[in-house]
Short mmCIF file of C-alpha atoms in Angstrom, two decimals:
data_model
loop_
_atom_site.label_atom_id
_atom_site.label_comp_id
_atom_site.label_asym_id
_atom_site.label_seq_id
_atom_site.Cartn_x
_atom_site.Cartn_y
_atom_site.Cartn_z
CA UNK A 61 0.00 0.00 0.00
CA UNK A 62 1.89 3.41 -0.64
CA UNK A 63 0.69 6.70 0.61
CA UNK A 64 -1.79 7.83 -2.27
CA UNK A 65 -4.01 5.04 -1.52
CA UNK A 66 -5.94 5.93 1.69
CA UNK A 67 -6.39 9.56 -0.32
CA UNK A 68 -9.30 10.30 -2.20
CA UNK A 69 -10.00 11.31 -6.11
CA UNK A 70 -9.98 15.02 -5.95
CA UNK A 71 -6.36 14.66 -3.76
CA UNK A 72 -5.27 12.60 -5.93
CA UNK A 73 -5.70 14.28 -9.14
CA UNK A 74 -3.91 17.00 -7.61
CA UNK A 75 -0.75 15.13 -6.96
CA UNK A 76 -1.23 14.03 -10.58
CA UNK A 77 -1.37 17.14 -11.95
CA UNK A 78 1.88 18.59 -10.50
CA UNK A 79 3.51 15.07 -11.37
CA UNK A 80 3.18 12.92 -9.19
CA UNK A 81 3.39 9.37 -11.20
CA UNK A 82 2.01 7.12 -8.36
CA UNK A 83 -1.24 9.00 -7.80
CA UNK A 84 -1.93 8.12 -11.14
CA UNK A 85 -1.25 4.84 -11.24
CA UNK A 86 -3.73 4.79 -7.93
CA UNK A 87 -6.67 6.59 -10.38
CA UNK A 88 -5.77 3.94 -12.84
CA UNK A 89 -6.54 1.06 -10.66
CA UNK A 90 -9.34 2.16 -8.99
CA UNK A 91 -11.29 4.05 -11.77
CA UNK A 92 -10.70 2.55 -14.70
CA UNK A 93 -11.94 -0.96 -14.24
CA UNK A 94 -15.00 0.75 -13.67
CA UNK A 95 -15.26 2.46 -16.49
CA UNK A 96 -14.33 -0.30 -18.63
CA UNK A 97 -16.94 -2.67 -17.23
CA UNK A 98 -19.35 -0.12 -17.99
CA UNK A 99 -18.12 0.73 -21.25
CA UNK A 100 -18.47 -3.10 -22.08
CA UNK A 101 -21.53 -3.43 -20.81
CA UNK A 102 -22.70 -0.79 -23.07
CA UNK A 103 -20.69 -1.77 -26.52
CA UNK A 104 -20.33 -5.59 -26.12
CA UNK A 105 -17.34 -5.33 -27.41
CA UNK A 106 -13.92 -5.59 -25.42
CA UNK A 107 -11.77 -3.59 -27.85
CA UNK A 108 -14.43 -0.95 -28.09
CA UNK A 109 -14.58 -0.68 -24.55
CA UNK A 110 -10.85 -0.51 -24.21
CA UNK A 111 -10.91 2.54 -26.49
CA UNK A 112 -13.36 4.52 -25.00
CA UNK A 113 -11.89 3.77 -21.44
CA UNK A 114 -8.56 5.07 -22.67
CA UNK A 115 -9.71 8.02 -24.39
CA UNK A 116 -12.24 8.94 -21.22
CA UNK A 117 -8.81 8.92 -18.85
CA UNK A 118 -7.01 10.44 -21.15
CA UNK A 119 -9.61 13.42 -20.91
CA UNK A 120 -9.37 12.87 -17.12
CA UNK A 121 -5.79 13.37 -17.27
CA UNK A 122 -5.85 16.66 -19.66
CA UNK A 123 -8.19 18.40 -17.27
CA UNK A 124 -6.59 17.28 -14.18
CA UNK A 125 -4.67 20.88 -13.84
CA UNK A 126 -7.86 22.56 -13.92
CA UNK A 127 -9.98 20.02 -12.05
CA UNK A 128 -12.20 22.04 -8.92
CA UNK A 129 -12.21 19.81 -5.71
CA UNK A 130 -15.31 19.50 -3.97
CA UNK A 131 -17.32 19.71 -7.21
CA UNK A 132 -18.17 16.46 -9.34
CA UNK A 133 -16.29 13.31 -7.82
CA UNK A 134 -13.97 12.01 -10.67
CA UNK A 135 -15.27 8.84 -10.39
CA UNK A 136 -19.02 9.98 -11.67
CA UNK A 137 -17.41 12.78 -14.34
CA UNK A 138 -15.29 9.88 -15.97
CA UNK A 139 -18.60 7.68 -16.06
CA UNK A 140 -20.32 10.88 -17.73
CA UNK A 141 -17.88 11.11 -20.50
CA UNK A 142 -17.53 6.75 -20.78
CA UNK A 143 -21.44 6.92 -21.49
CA UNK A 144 -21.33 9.85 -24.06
CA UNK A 145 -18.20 8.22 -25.70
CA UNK A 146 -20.12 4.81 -25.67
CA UNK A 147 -23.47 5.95 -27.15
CA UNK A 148 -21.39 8.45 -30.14
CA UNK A 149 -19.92 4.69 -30.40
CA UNK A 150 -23.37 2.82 -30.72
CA UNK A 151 -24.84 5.68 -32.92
CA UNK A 152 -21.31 5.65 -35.79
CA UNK A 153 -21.19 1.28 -35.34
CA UNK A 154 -25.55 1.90 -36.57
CA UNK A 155 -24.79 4.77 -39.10
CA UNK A 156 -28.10 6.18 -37.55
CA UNK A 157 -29.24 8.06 -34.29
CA UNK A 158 -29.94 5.46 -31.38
CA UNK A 159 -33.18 6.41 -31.09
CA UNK A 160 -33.87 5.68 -35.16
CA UNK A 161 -32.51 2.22 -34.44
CA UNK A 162 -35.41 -0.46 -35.69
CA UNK A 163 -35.66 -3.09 -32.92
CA UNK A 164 -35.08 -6.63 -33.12
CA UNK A 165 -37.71 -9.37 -32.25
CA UNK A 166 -36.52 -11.08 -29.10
CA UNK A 167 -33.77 -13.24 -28.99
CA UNK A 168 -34.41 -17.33 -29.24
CA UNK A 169 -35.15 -19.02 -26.08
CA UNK A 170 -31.96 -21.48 -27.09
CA UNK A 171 -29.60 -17.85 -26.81
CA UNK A 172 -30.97 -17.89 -22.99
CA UNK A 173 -30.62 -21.51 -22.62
CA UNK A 174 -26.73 -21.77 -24.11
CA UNK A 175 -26.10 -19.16 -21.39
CA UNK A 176 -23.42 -21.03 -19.15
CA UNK A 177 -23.27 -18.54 -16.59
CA UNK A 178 -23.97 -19.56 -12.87
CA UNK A 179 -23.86 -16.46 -10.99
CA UNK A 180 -26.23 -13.54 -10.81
CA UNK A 181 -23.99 -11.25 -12.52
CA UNK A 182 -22.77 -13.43 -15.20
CA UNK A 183 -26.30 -13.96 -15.53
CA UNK A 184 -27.63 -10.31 -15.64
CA UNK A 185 -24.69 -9.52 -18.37
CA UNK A 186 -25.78 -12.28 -20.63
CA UNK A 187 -29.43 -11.14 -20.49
CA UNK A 188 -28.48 -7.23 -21.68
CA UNK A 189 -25.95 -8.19 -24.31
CA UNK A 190 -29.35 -9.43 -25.88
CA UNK A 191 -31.04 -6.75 -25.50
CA UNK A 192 -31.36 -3.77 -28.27
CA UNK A 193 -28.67 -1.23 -27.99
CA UNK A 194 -31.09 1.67 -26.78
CA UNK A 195 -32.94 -0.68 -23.79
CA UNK A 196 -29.70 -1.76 -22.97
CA UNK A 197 -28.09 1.84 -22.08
CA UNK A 198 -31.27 3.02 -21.04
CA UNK A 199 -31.24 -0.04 -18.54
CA UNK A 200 -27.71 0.53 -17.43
CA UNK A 201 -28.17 3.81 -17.15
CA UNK A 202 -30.88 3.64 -15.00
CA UNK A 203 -30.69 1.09 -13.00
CA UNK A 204 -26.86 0.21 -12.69
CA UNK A 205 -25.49 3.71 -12.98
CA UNK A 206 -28.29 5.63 -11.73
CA UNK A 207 -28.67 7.94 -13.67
CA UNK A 208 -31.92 10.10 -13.51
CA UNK A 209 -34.50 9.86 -16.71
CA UNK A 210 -33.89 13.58 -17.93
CA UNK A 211 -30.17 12.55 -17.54
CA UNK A 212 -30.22 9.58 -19.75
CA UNK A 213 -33.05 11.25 -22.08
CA UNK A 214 -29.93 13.81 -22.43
CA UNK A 215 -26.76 11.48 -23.28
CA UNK A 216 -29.51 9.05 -25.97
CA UNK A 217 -30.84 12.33 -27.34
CA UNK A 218 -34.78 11.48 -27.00
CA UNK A 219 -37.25 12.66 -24.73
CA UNK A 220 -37.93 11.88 -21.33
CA UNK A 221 -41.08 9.48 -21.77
CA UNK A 222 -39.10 7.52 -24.54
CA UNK A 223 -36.34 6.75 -21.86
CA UNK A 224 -38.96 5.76 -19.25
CA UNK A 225 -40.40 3.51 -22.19
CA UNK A 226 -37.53 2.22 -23.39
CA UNK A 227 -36.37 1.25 -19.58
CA UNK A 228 -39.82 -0.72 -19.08
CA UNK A 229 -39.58 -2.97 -22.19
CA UNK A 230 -35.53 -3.51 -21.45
CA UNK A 231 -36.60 -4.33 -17.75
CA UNK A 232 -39.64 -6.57 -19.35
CA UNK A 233 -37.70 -8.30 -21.65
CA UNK A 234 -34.49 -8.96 -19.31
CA UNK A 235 -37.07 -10.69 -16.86
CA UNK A 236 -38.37 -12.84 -19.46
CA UNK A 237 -34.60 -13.53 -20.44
CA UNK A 238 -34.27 -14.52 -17.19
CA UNK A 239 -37.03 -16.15 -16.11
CA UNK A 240 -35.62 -19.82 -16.91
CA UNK A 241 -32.63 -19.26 -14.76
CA UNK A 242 -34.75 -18.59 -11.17
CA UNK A 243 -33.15 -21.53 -9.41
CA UNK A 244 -30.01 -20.96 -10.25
CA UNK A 245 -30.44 -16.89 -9.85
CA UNK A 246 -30.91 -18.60 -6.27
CA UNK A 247 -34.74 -16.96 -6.39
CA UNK A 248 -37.58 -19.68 -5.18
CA UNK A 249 -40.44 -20.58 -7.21
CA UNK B 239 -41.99 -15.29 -6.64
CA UNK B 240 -44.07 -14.23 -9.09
CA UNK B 241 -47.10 -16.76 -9.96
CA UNK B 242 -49.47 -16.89 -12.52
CA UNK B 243 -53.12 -16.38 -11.44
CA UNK B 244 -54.83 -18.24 -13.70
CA UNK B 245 -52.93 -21.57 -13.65
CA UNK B 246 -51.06 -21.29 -9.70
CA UNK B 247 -48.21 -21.91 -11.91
CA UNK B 248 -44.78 -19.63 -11.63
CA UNK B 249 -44.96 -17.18 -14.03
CA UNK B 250 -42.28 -17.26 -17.03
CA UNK B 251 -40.83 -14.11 -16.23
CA UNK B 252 -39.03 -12.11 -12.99
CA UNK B 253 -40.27 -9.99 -10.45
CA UNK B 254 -39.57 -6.47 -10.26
CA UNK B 255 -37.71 -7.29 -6.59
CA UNK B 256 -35.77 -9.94 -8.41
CA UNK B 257 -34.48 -8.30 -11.06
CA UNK B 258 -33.78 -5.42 -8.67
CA UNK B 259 -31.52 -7.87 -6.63
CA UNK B 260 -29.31 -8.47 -9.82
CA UNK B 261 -29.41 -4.53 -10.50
CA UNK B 262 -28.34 -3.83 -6.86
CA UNK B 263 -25.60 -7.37 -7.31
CA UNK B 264 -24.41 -5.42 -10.41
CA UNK B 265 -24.05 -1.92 -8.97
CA UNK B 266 -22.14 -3.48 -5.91
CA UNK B 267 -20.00 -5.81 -7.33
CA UNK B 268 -16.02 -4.44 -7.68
CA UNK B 269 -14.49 -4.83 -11.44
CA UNK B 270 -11.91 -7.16 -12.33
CA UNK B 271 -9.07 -5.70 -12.39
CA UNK B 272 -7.62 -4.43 -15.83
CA UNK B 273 -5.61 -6.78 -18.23
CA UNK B 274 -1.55 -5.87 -17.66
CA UNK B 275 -0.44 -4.47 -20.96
CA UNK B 276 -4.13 -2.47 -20.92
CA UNK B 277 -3.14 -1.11 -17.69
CA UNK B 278 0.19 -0.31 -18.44
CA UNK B 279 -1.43 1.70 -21.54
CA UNK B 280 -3.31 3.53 -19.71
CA UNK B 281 -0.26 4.49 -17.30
CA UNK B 282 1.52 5.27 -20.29
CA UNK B 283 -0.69 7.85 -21.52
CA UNK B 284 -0.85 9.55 -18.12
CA UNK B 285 2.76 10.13 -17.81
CA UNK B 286 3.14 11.66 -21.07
CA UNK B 287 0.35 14.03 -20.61
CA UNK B 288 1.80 14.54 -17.34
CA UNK B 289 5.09 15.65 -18.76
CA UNK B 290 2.80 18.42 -20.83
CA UNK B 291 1.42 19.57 -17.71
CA UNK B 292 4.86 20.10 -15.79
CA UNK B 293 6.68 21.54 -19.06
CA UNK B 294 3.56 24.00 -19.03
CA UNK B 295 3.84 24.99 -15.21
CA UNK B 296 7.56 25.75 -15.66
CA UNK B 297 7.77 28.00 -18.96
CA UNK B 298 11.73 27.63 -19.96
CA UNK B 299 13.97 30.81 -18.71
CA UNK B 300 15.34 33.45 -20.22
CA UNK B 301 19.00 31.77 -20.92
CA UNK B 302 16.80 28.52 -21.68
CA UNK B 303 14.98 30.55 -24.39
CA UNK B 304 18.04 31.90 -26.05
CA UNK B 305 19.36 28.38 -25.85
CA UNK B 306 16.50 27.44 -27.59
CA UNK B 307 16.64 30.41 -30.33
CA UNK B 308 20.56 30.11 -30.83
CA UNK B 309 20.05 26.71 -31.58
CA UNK B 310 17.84 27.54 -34.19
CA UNK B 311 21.54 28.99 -35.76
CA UNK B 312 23.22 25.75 -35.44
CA UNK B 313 24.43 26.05 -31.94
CA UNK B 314 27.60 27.13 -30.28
CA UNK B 315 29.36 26.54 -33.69
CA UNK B 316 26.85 28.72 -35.75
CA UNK B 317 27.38 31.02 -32.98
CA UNK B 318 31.55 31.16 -33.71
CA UNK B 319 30.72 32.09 -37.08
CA UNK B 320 28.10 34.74 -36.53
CA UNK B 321 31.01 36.36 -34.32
CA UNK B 322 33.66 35.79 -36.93
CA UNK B 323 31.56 37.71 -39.63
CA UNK B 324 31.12 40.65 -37.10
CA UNK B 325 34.65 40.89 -36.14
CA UNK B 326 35.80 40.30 -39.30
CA UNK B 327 33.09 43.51 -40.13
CA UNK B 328 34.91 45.58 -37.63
CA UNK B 329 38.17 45.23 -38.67
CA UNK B 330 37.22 46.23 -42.25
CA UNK B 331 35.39 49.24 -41.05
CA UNK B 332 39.00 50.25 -38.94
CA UNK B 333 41.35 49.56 -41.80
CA UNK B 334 41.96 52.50 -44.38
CA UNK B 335 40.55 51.67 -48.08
CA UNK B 336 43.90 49.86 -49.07
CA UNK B 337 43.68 47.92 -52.25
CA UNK B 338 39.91 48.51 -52.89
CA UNK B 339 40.31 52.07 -52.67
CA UNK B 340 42.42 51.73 -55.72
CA UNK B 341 40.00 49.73 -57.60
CA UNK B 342 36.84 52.13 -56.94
CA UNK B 343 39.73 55.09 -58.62
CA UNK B 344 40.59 52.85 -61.70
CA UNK B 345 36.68 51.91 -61.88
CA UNK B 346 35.68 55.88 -61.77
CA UNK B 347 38.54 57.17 -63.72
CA UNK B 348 36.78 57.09 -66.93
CA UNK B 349 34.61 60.00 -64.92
CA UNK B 350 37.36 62.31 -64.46
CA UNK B 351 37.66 62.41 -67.95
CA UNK B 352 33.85 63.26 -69.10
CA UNK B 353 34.35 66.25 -71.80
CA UNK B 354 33.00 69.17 -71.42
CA UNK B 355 34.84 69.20 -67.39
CA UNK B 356 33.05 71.72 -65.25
CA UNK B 357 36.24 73.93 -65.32
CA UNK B 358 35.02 74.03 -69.27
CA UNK B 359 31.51 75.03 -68.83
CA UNK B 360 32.52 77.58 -66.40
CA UNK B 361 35.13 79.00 -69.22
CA UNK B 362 32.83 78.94 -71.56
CA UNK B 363 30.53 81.02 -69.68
CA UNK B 364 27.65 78.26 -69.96
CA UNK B 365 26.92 78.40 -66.61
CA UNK B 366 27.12 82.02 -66.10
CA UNK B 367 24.60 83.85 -68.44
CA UNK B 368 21.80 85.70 -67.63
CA UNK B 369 18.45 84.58 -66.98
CA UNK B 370 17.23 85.90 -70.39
CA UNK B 371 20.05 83.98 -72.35
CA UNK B 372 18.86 80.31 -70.26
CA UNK B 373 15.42 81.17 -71.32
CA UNK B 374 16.18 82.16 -74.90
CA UNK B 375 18.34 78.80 -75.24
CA UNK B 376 15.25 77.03 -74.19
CA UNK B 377 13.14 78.48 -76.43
CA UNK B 378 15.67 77.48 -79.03
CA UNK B 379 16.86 80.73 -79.85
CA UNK B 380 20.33 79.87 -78.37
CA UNK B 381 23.47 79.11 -80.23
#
């Protein structure tokens, strides 16, 4: 454990900024895996998410002369910027706006049934990478990041009742995903 | 649990409280830990912008600068010449005419030969008649 450790964010974005290597490789290990999780959750796609975790740290570390302590916590402004970097992502991979995106039918039972996954989280992230793109970062967003509607409506560019819609039918369609997998989930019948 | 009313049979789909277990498991649980050579990316990038940061706190001094700028010349050595030229300048500017004195005479001495000479004009009274002769010459009335 060395002495940047115990300290938090704002402190040690400080120390970055007048050079101190070690806070940053602190930041790195305890913000990034974060944001790449995220990032992958949001994508499906480990190189994507790689990317877009580099490039939101790399903002992290241009602004980190300038950053205000006591305002936004690091943690949540490099989660802000993963999630606007993620959704430009989804909307350039489509060639169209998210929200112009035609939806899918739902996946095969057999996609549900292949999944191999034992735990609840395994579980959860099996269920949203077959999910549309825009339930599945209005889903995240909401209920994983917790984010506010008017928040998310903001970052997908639609309105506020199209976010609260799109959560309901990604929340619907995730419990029907998972539906098959209550005993193991651990949930009784 | 979540049953069906119709058929007592459990219904093929989560509850809300359910799937807000796995939201809350999600939102809890701490990510793996980056892969090495991603990490070590990531490091990368913050020490270079790093570097930025400290070469922008600490603008270069004033002998630093005109390191900088004589460099520009080719160094110390395009320095030596720069100071060769000028003291070479100086002496030139010190030292009588010599040589090249002589050659600006031999290149104007065709000059000192022009015909009519001013000595002429001035004998000849050119230079010296009245107004009303100058303006009668003008008007081609002259000799």
């Amino acid at each position: 454990m060395t002495p940047a450790d115990g300290q938090s964010d704002d402190m040690l974005l400080q120390r970055y900024a007048e050079g101190d290597s070690a806070a940053a490789q602190v930041l790195v290990s305890r913000l990034a895996p974060r944001v790449f999780r995220l990032a992958k959750r949001l994508l499906q796609d480990a190189t994507e998410a790689e990317d877009v975790t580099q490039e939101a740290m790399l903002r992290l570390w241009q602004i980190a002369p300038n950053w205000e302590a006591g305002g936004a916590q690091p943690s949540t402004w490099l989660h802000r910027v993963a999630v606007n970097l993620a959704t430009d992502r989804l909307r350039r991979r489509r060639g169209v706006g998210l929200d112009t995106i035609e939806e899918p039918d739902d996946p095969a039972p057999s996609a549900v049934e292949t999944m191999m996954a034992t735990d609840r989280q395994r579980a959860l992230d099996d269920a949203l990478a077959l999910l549309p793109d825009r339930q599945r970062v209005a889903v995240v967003l909401r209920h994983i990041e917790g984010l506010t509607n008017p928040e998310i409506a903001a970052t997908l560019g639609v309105g506020v009742e199209a976010v609260e819609s799109l959560t309901a039918r990604g929340k619907r369609k995730l419990a029907d995903l998972l539906a098959g997998r209550r005993e193991e989930l651990g949930f009784d019948r | 649990m979540n049953q069906d009313p119709k058929n007592d049979k459990p219904a093929e789909t989560l509850a809300d409280a359910e799937l807000d277990a796995l939201f809350a498991v999600a939102r809890d649980e701490i990510a793996e830990p980056l892969p090495v050579a991603f990490h070590a990316r990531l490091m990368a990038d913050a020490e270079a912008m790093a570097a930025q940061h400290v070469a922008n706190a600490n603008p270069p001094g004033v002998f630093a600068r005109l390191a900088a700028m004589l460099a520009e010349f080719g160094g110390i050595p395009g320095l030596a010449s720069v100071s060769a030229a000028g003291v070479a300048g100086v002496w030139i500017g010190f030292s009588g005419p010599g040589v090249t004195g002589d050659l600006v005479a031999q290149f104007w001495q065709g000059a000192a030969t022009v015909s009519p000479t001013v000595s002429t004009w001035v004998d000849d009274r050119l230079l010296t008649r009245s107004d009303d002769t100058l303006l009668a010459l003008m008007a081609g009335e002259g000799e």
